[in-house]
Short mmCIF file of C-alpha atoms and ligand atoms in Angstrom, two decimals:
data_model
loop_
_atom_site.label_atom_id
_atom_site.label_comp_id
_atom_site.label_asym_id
_atom_site.label_seq_id
_atom_site.Cartn_x
_atom_site.Cartn_y
_atom_site.Cartn_z
CA MET A 1 -1.39 5.61 -15.73
CA VAL A 2 -1.81 9.38 -15.68
CA VAL A 3 -4.28 11.58 -13.81
CA ARG A 4 -4.95 14.33 -16.36
CA GLY A 5 -7.43 16.36 -14.36
CA LEU A 6 -9.34 16.48 -11.11
CA ASN A 7 -12.44 18.30 -9.89
CA LEU A 8 -13.25 18.27 -6.20
CA THR A 9 -16.36 19.40 -4.38
CA GLY A 10 -16.42 19.48 -0.57
CA PHE A 11 -13.26 17.40 -0.12
CA ARG A 12 -11.35 18.14 3.14
CA ASN A 13 -10.48 21.87 3.03
CA TYR A 14 -11.42 22.22 -0.68
CA LYS A 15 -14.87 23.72 -1.23
CA THR A 16 -14.27 23.34 -4.96
CA LEU A 17 -11.14 22.69 -6.98
CA SER A 18 -10.43 22.22 -10.65
CA ALA A 19 -6.91 21.17 -11.62
CA LYS A 20 -4.98 19.88 -14.63
CA PHE A 21 -1.77 17.95 -14.10
CA SER A 22 1.44 17.26 -15.96
CA PRO A 23 1.99 13.63 -17.04
CA SER A 24 5.49 13.83 -15.54
CA CYS A 25 6.33 15.60 -12.29
CA ASN A 26 3.92 17.81 -10.32
CA TRP A 27 5.24 19.85 -7.39
CA ILE A 28 2.51 20.77 -4.90
CA ILE A 29 3.93 23.67 -2.93
CA GLY A 30 2.50 25.60 0.02
CA SER A 31 2.92 26.50 3.67
CA ASN A 32 1.81 24.19 6.45
CA GLY A 33 -1.91 23.49 6.69
CA GLN A 34 -2.88 24.82 3.23
CA GLY A 35 -4.14 21.61 1.58
CA LYS A 36 -1.13 19.92 -0.08
CA THR A 37 -1.66 16.53 1.55
CA ASN A 38 -5.42 16.84 1.05
CA LEU A 39 -4.89 17.26 -2.69
CA VAL A 40 -2.62 14.21 -3.08
CA GLU A 41 -4.94 12.26 -0.80
CA ALA A 42 -7.76 13.00 -3.28
CA ILE A 43 -5.54 11.81 -6.16
CA HIS A 44 -4.74 8.64 -4.23
CA TYR A 45 -8.42 8.10 -3.47
CA LEU A 46 -9.26 8.47 -7.15
CA CYS A 47 -6.66 5.84 -8.06
CA ASN A 48 -7.09 3.33 -5.24
CA LEU A 49 -10.53 4.03 -3.73
CA GLU A 50 -8.90 4.51 -0.36
CA SER A 51 -7.04 7.18 1.54
CA PHE A 52 -3.45 6.66 2.65
CA ARG A 53 -4.14 8.27 6.02
CA THR A 54 -7.58 7.25 7.18
CA ARG A 55 -10.08 4.45 6.81
CA LYS A 56 -12.92 6.68 8.02
CA THR A 57 -14.31 8.10 4.79
CA THR A 58 -16.55 10.64 6.54
CA ILE A 59 -13.40 12.53 7.59
CA LEU A 60 -12.86 13.30 3.91
CA LEU A 61 -16.05 15.38 3.78
CA ASN A 62 -15.48 19.10 4.09
CA THR A 63 -16.65 20.15 7.56
CA GLY A 64 -20.35 20.95 7.31
CA SER A 65 -20.84 19.17 3.95
CA CYS A 66 -22.97 16.04 3.75
CA ALA A 67 -21.15 14.65 0.70
CA THR A 68 -17.96 14.98 -1.30
CA ARG A 69 -17.45 14.41 -5.01
CA LEU A 70 -14.22 13.61 -6.85
CA VAL A 71 -14.30 13.61 -10.64
CA GLY A 72 -11.13 12.65 -12.44
CA GLU A 73 -9.87 12.11 -15.95
CA VAL A 74 -7.47 9.21 -15.87
CA GLU A 75 -5.49 7.90 -18.81
CA ARG A 76 -4.49 4.27 -19.01
CA ASN A 77 -3.09 2.45 -22.05
CA SER A 78 -3.81 5.58 -24.14
CA VAL A 79 -7.53 5.48 -23.23
CA LEU A 80 -9.03 8.33 -21.24
CA HIS A 81 -11.42 7.21 -18.49
CA LYS A 82 -13.80 9.29 -16.44
CA ILE A 83 -14.05 8.41 -12.77
CA ASP A 84 -16.81 9.99 -10.73
CA ILE A 85 -16.88 9.21 -7.00
CA THR A 86 -19.43 10.43 -4.48
CA VAL A 87 -18.89 9.76 -0.77
CA ASN A 88 -21.48 10.54 1.87
CA GLU A 89 -22.22 9.32 5.37
CA LYS A 90 -24.05 6.29 4.03
CA GLY A 91 -21.23 5.10 1.79
CA ARG A 92 -19.68 5.53 -1.63
CA ARG A 93 -20.77 5.35 -5.24
CA VAL A 94 -18.23 5.00 -8.04
CA LEU A 95 -19.02 5.61 -11.70
CA LEU A 96 -16.40 4.42 -14.14
CA ASP A 97 -17.09 5.79 -17.62
CA HIS A 98 -20.67 6.57 -16.51
CA LYS A 99 -21.36 3.00 -15.30
CA VAL A 100 -21.77 2.05 -11.64
CA LEU A 101 -18.77 0.04 -10.48
CA GLN A 102 -19.86 -3.23 -8.90
CA ARG A 103 -16.59 -4.72 -7.68
CA THR A 104 -13.79 -2.76 -6.05
CA SER A 105 -11.32 -5.54 -6.90
CA GLU A 106 -11.72 -4.95 -10.66
CA TYR A 107 -10.98 -1.29 -10.15
CA MET A 108 -7.95 -2.02 -8.01
CA LEU A 109 -6.38 -4.04 -10.77
CA SER A 110 -6.95 -1.31 -13.31
CA PHE A 111 -5.86 1.84 -11.54
CA ALA A 112 -3.16 2.23 -8.96
CA SER A 113 -1.06 4.78 -7.20
CA LEU A 114 1.78 4.23 -4.78
CA ALA A 115 1.97 6.68 -1.92
CA PHE A 116 4.99 7.53 0.17
CA ALA A 117 3.54 9.43 3.11
CA PRO A 118 4.57 10.10 6.72
CA GLU A 119 1.79 7.74 7.90
CA GLY A 120 3.29 4.81 5.97
CA VAL A 121 6.81 5.36 7.24
CA SER A 122 5.83 3.61 10.49
CA LEU A 123 4.99 0.43 8.60
CA PHE A 124 7.89 -1.52 10.08
CA ARG A 125 7.27 -0.11 13.57
CA ASN A 126 3.57 -0.97 13.59
CA GLN A 127 1.75 -4.21 14.30
CA PRO A 128 2.28 -7.18 11.91
CA GLN A 129 -1.32 -6.96 10.65
CA GLU A 130 -0.52 -3.55 9.17
CA ARG A 131 2.35 -5.08 7.19
CA ARG A 132 0.24 -8.03 6.07
CA ARG A 133 -2.45 -5.63 4.90
CA PHE A 134 0.10 -3.52 3.02
CA PHE A 135 1.75 -6.48 1.27
CA ASN A 136 -1.59 -8.20 0.59
CA ARG A 137 -2.77 -5.13 -1.22
CA THR A 138 0.45 -4.70 -3.16
CA LEU A 139 0.52 -8.35 -4.20
CA SER A 140 -3.12 -8.21 -5.23
CA LEU A 141 -2.22 -5.46 -7.70
CA LEU A 142 0.15 -7.95 -9.33
CA ASP A 143 -1.94 -11.07 -9.19
CA SER A 144 -5.74 -11.25 -9.01
CA THR A 145 -5.61 -14.93 -7.95
CA HIS A 146 -3.80 -13.84 -4.78
CA LEU A 147 -6.78 -11.74 -3.74
CA ALA A 148 -9.10 -14.71 -4.38
CA ASP A 149 -6.81 -17.03 -2.34
CA LEU A 150 -6.76 -14.54 0.53
CA GLN A 151 -10.54 -14.27 0.56
CA SER A 152 -10.96 -18.06 0.48
CA TYR A 153 -8.36 -18.51 3.22
CA LYS A 154 -10.13 -15.95 5.41
CA GLU A 155 -13.50 -17.68 5.00
CA VAL A 156 -12.07 -21.12 5.83
CA LEU A 157 -10.20 -19.69 8.82
CA GLY A 158 -13.46 -18.21 10.11
CA GLN A 159 -15.16 -21.62 9.87
CA LYS A 160 -12.30 -23.35 11.64
CA ASN A 161 -12.31 -20.80 14.45
CA ILE A 162 -16.03 -21.41 15.03
CA LEU A 163 -15.35 -25.16 15.36
CA LEU A 164 -12.39 -24.55 17.69
CA LYS A 165 -14.52 -22.36 19.94
CA LYS A 166 -17.17 -25.09 20.06
CA GLN A 167 -14.44 -27.62 21.01
CA GLN A 168 -15.37 -29.86 18.05
CA ARG A 169 -13.57 -33.18 17.43
CA GLU A 170 -10.46 -33.42 15.26
CA ALA A 171 -12.37 -35.22 12.49
CA GLU A 172 -14.71 -32.21 12.14
CA ILE A 173 -11.80 -29.80 11.84
CA LYS A 174 -9.69 -31.87 9.44
CA PRO A 175 -11.42 -30.85 6.15
CA TRP A 176 -10.94 -27.17 7.07
CA ASN A 177 -7.27 -27.79 7.87
CA GLU A 178 -6.84 -29.42 4.47
CA LEU A 179 -8.21 -26.31 2.79
CA LEU A 180 -6.06 -24.07 4.98
CA ALA A 181 -2.98 -26.09 3.97
CA ARG A 182 -3.83 -25.71 0.28
CA TYR A 183 -4.49 -21.95 0.36
CA GLY A 184 -1.72 -21.44 2.91
CA VAL A 185 0.92 -22.96 0.63
CA SER A 186 -0.30 -20.92 -2.33
CA ILE A 187 -0.32 -17.64 -0.37
CA THR A 188 3.07 -18.29 1.22
CA LYS A 189 4.69 -19.16 -2.14
CA LYS A 190 3.41 -15.96 -3.72
CA ARG A 191 4.63 -13.85 -0.80
CA GLN A 192 8.01 -15.55 -0.93
CA LYS A 193 8.32 -14.93 -4.68
CA PHE A 194 7.27 -11.31 -4.39
CA VAL A 195 9.79 -10.59 -1.62
CA ALA A 196 12.53 -12.20 -3.74
CA GLN A 197 11.55 -9.93 -6.67
CA VAL A 198 11.73 -6.84 -4.46
CA ASN A 199 15.13 -7.90 -3.11
CA GLU A 200 16.58 -8.10 -6.62
CA THR A 201 16.84 -4.31 -6.66
CA LEU A 202 16.25 -3.13 -3.06
CA SER A 203 19.91 -2.81 -2.06
CA SER A 204 20.96 -1.04 -5.23
CA VAL A 205 18.07 1.47 -4.98
CA PHE A 206 18.94 2.18 -1.33
CA GLN A 207 22.64 2.55 -2.15
CA GLU A 208 21.90 4.85 -5.08
CA LEU A 209 19.69 7.10 -2.95
CA THR A 210 22.04 7.30 0.02
CA GLY A 211 25.55 6.67 -1.27
CA ARG A 212 25.90 4.10 1.51
CA GLU A 213 27.22 0.60 1.06
CA ASP A 214 24.98 -1.36 3.43
CA ALA A 215 22.81 -4.06 1.92
CA LEU A 216 19.08 -3.54 2.46
CA GLU A 217 16.90 -6.62 2.59
CA LEU A 218 13.17 -7.19 2.94
CA GLN A 219 12.74 -10.31 5.04
CA TYR A 220 9.70 -12.51 4.91
CA GLU A 221 8.88 -14.55 8.02
CA PRO A 222 6.34 -17.17 7.02
CA ALA A 223 4.41 -18.70 9.90
CA LEU A 224 4.29 -22.06 8.09
CA ARG A 225 7.76 -23.48 8.60
CA SER A 226 7.19 -26.36 6.17
CA TRP A 227 5.59 -24.29 3.37
CA ASP A 228 8.16 -25.45 0.78
CA LYS A 229 7.73 -29.16 1.59
CA GLY A 230 4.25 -29.52 0.11
CA GLU A 231 0.65 -29.54 1.34
CA GLY A 232 1.05 -32.85 3.22
CA SER A 233 3.80 -31.49 5.46
CA VAL A 234 1.91 -28.24 5.98
CA LEU A 235 -1.23 -30.12 6.97
CA HIS A 236 0.83 -32.10 9.48
CA GLU A 237 2.30 -28.85 10.85
CA ILE A 238 -1.16 -27.31 11.24
CA GLU A 239 -2.64 -30.44 12.82
CA SER A 240 0.17 -30.76 15.35
CA SER A 241 -0.90 -27.46 16.97
CA LEU A 242 -4.50 -28.53 17.52
CA GLU A 243 -4.20 -28.83 21.30
CA ARG A 244 -2.82 -25.31 21.64
CA GLU A 245 -5.42 -23.97 19.18
CA ARG A 246 -8.16 -25.53 21.29
CA GLN A 247 -6.82 -23.78 24.38
CA TYR A 248 -6.72 -20.39 22.64
CA GLY A 249 -9.96 -20.93 20.73
CA HIS A 250 -8.54 -19.82 17.38
CA ALA A 251 -6.12 -20.93 14.64
CA LEU A 252 -2.48 -20.25 15.50
CA VAL A 253 -0.62 -21.52 12.43
CA GLY A 254 -0.85 -20.15 8.90
CA PRO A 255 -0.15 -17.11 6.72
CA HIS A 256 -2.52 -14.99 8.85
CA ARG A 257 0.42 -14.94 11.31
CA ASP A 258 3.16 -14.03 8.77
CA ASP A 259 5.41 -11.04 9.22
CA TYR A 260 7.84 -8.91 7.21
CA ARG A 261 10.96 -7.12 8.46
CA MET A 262 13.65 -4.87 7.02
CA GLN A 263 17.34 -5.43 7.59
CA LEU A 264 20.07 -2.91 6.87
CA GLY A 265 23.46 -4.60 6.96
CA GLU A 266 23.36 -6.58 10.20
CA ARG A 267 20.72 -4.35 11.83
CA ARG A 268 17.02 -5.13 12.00
CA ASP A 269 14.41 -2.39 11.80
CA ARG A 270 12.61 -2.11 15.16
CA GLU A 271 15.68 -2.45 17.33
CA PHE A 272 18.05 -0.26 15.33
CA PHE A 273 16.60 2.01 12.62
CA SER A 274 16.88 5.79 12.96
CA GLN A 275 13.97 8.05 11.92
CA GLY A 276 15.69 8.88 8.63
CA GLU A 277 16.49 5.21 8.01
CA TYR A 278 12.82 4.29 8.38
CA ARG A 279 11.99 6.92 5.78
CA ILE A 280 14.69 6.10 3.27
CA THR A 281 14.25 2.32 3.50
CA TYR A 282 10.49 2.76 3.06
CA LEU A 283 11.07 5.00 0.06
CA SER A 284 13.49 2.43 -1.43
CA LEU A 285 10.86 -0.27 -0.89
CA LYS A 286 8.21 1.80 -2.68
CA LEU A 287 10.49 2.45 -5.64
CA CYS A 288 11.23 -1.29 -5.91
CA ILE A 289 7.53 -2.14 -5.74
CA ASN A 290 7.04 0.35 -8.55
CA SER A 291 9.63 -1.50 -10.70
CA VAL A 292 8.04 -4.89 -9.94
CA LEU A 293 4.58 -3.51 -10.87
CA ILE A 294 5.84 -2.06 -14.16
CA LYS A 295 7.65 -5.28 -15.06
CA LYS A 296 4.65 -7.47 -14.28
CA THR A 297 1.73 -5.36 -15.56
CA GLY A 298 3.32 -2.93 -18.01
CA ASN A 299 1.42 -0.12 -16.23
CA HIS A 300 3.13 2.76 -14.48
CA PRO A 301 1.39 3.55 -11.19
CA VAL A 302 0.99 7.19 -10.16
CA ILE A 303 3.64 7.97 -7.55
CA ILE A 304 2.65 10.22 -4.62
CA LEU A 305 5.37 11.54 -2.34
CA ASP A 306 3.88 13.49 0.54
CA ASP A 307 6.23 15.62 2.57
CA LEU A 308 9.12 13.87 0.90
CA PHE A 309 11.99 15.96 2.14
CA SER A 310 11.42 16.13 5.87
CA GLU A 311 14.09 14.23 7.79
CA LEU A 312 16.11 13.46 4.67
CA ASP A 313 19.56 14.95 4.25
CA GLN A 314 20.50 17.01 1.20
CA ARG A 315 22.34 14.20 -0.58
CA VAL A 316 19.34 11.86 -0.32
CA VAL A 317 17.03 14.66 -1.50
CA ASN A 318 19.20 15.34 -4.58
CA HIS A 319 19.48 11.66 -5.46
CA THR A 320 15.77 11.12 -4.96
CA ILE A 321 14.95 13.97 -7.33
CA SER A 322 17.30 12.69 -10.02
CA THR A 323 15.89 9.15 -9.61
CA LEU A 324 12.33 10.51 -9.96
CA GLU A 325 13.26 12.49 -13.05
CA LYS A 326 14.46 9.31 -14.75
CA MET A 327 11.21 7.49 -14.08
CA GLU A 328 8.37 7.35 -16.59
CA ASN A 329 5.65 7.50 -13.92
CA GLN A 330 3.50 10.51 -13.25
CA VAL A 331 4.72 11.88 -9.91
CA PHE A 332 3.16 14.21 -7.32
CA ILE A 333 5.47 15.66 -4.67
CA THR A 334 4.28 17.88 -1.84
CA SER A 335 6.70 20.20 -0.09
CA THR A 336 6.67 23.52 1.73
CA THR A 337 9.38 24.80 -0.62
CA LEU A 338 11.00 23.77 -3.88
CA PRO A 339 14.31 21.97 -3.27
CA GLN A 340 17.37 24.20 -3.04
CA GLY A 341 19.89 24.50 -5.84
CA GLY A 342 19.12 24.01 -9.51
CA ALA A 343 15.93 24.05 -11.52
CA VAL A 344 13.32 21.37 -10.96
CA HIS A 345 11.49 19.74 -13.82
CA GLY A 346 7.73 19.59 -14.14
CA GLU A 347 4.67 21.58 -13.18
CA LYS A 348 4.53 23.72 -10.04
CA ILE A 349 1.20 24.05 -8.28
CA GLN A 350 0.98 26.55 -5.42
CA ILE A 351 -1.69 25.98 -2.78
CA ILE A 352 -3.01 28.63 -0.39
CA GLN A 353 -5.99 27.92 1.89
CA GLY A 354 -7.52 25.20 -0.24
CA ARG A 355 -7.07 27.00 -3.55
CA ILE A 356 -4.64 26.79 -6.43
CA VAL A 357 -2.88 30.11 -6.91
CA GLU A 358 -1.90 30.90 -10.50
N1 LIG B 1 -12.67 17.37 6.52
C1 LIG B 1 -12.07 18.56 6.58
N2 LIG B 1 -12.78 19.69 6.41
C2 LIG B 1 -12.18 20.89 6.45
N3 LIG B 1 -10.87 21.07 6.65
C3 LIG B 1 -10.11 19.98 6.82
C4 LIG B 1 -10.67 18.67 6.79
N4 LIG B 1 -9.68 17.78 6.99
C5 LIG B 1 -8.56 18.50 7.13
N5 LIG B 1 -8.80 19.81 7.04
C6 LIG B 1 -7.85 20.93 7.14
O1 LIG B 1 -7.18 21.10 5.92
C7 LIG B 1 -6.01 21.85 6.16
C8 LIG B 1 -4.91 21.40 5.24
O2 LIG B 1 -4.51 20.10 5.58
P1 LIG B 1 -3.32 19.36 4.83
O3 LIG B 1 -3.04 18.14 5.62
O4 LIG B 1 -3.61 19.19 3.40
O5 LIG B 1 -2.15 20.42 5.01
P2 LIG B 1 -0.73 20.49 4.29
O6 LIG B 1 -0.75 21.59 3.29
O7 LIG B 1 -0.36 19.16 3.81
O8 LIG B 1 0.19 20.95 5.51
P3 LIG B 1 1.59 20.41 6.09
O9 LIG B 1 2.66 21.12 5.34
O10 LIG B 1 1.54 20.83 7.52
O11 LIG B 1 1.62 18.93 5.91
C9 LIG B 1 -5.70 21.68 7.65
O12 LIG B 1 -5.85 22.90 8.31
C10 LIG B 1 -6.72 20.69 8.11
O13 LIG B 1 -7.14 20.90 9.43
MG1 LIG B 2 0.91 17.71 4.56
#
């Protein structure tokens, strides 16, 4: 997938902007506070219908404007699509090739960008729900049935929680537990498989970027201990926590309580990772997700690297650049300066006060 061009009206600090991009590497260069992140945020919004730094869409509107418009030309499988998004205080309207888009999920499976941004670097420091949200979204890009399973699971969980709050009898809750066991096994298996796919290359990507020898592993901590023993065992596991669930008034066992961790050698993330290690392990994870996406879908997501070089040492910076140059994805990198030493490939776009300077 390639974003060929973008027109913005009233987006963040851009009154208007019209830009064309290279299908390979695009360097967005400028001093602090000029609009580099805002530009890649708009590209990410065009690809994913969400920002990587806020869920409040009204913040995207240029101060004083009542709406913002993003119009992009996006190429996918050699076909050029026109995407026209308007966001105002009431909501959002998306036109894909001049037709109103009804379902966000269809769009998500068609267009995608992967962002590496300072906000995401805290993923393994944040609450588990942030990680579940991140991995749910990533897995849904790979498998549309996963999204459907998640939605069904959530609905059933809601029903069960209502019954638990009303202190209903076990017989009333049983059919919901059976459904939770079915969807729970399916969701857990997919998460397990995905994590195994990521781990096939995670260590080697990390070692290539850093020159270090430690093994890097993404660890999946499923809440269902018996997930690999079949639905019967899982149902038994869920049912055996009924008393506790009644006390708390909500369901305590199932993939809505899963977690993910990172381990570098013998050291686990929250207790031991340095600032730079959070960044570089997160970057390695993103690059592995990119490989899994390409292998599974044949599509190359747009890669966005915001403020890539802060807190990374020179060796990691050099290796990251050479890794990016080998990739077939379209890449956007924001930085206050071009990296030192040697020419960089691709297009350079200079931003000053919300404008592109030729
Ligand atoms: N909705 C908005 N309306 C107007 N200006 C905004 C809006 N949101 C953010 N800005 C401003 O846009 C400017 C550029 O922000 P941006 O985050 O893109 O900077 P940057 O070039 O990435 O800087 P840095 O190098 O510090 O990361 C900032 O001054 C910010 O306050
Ligand atoms: Mg920035």
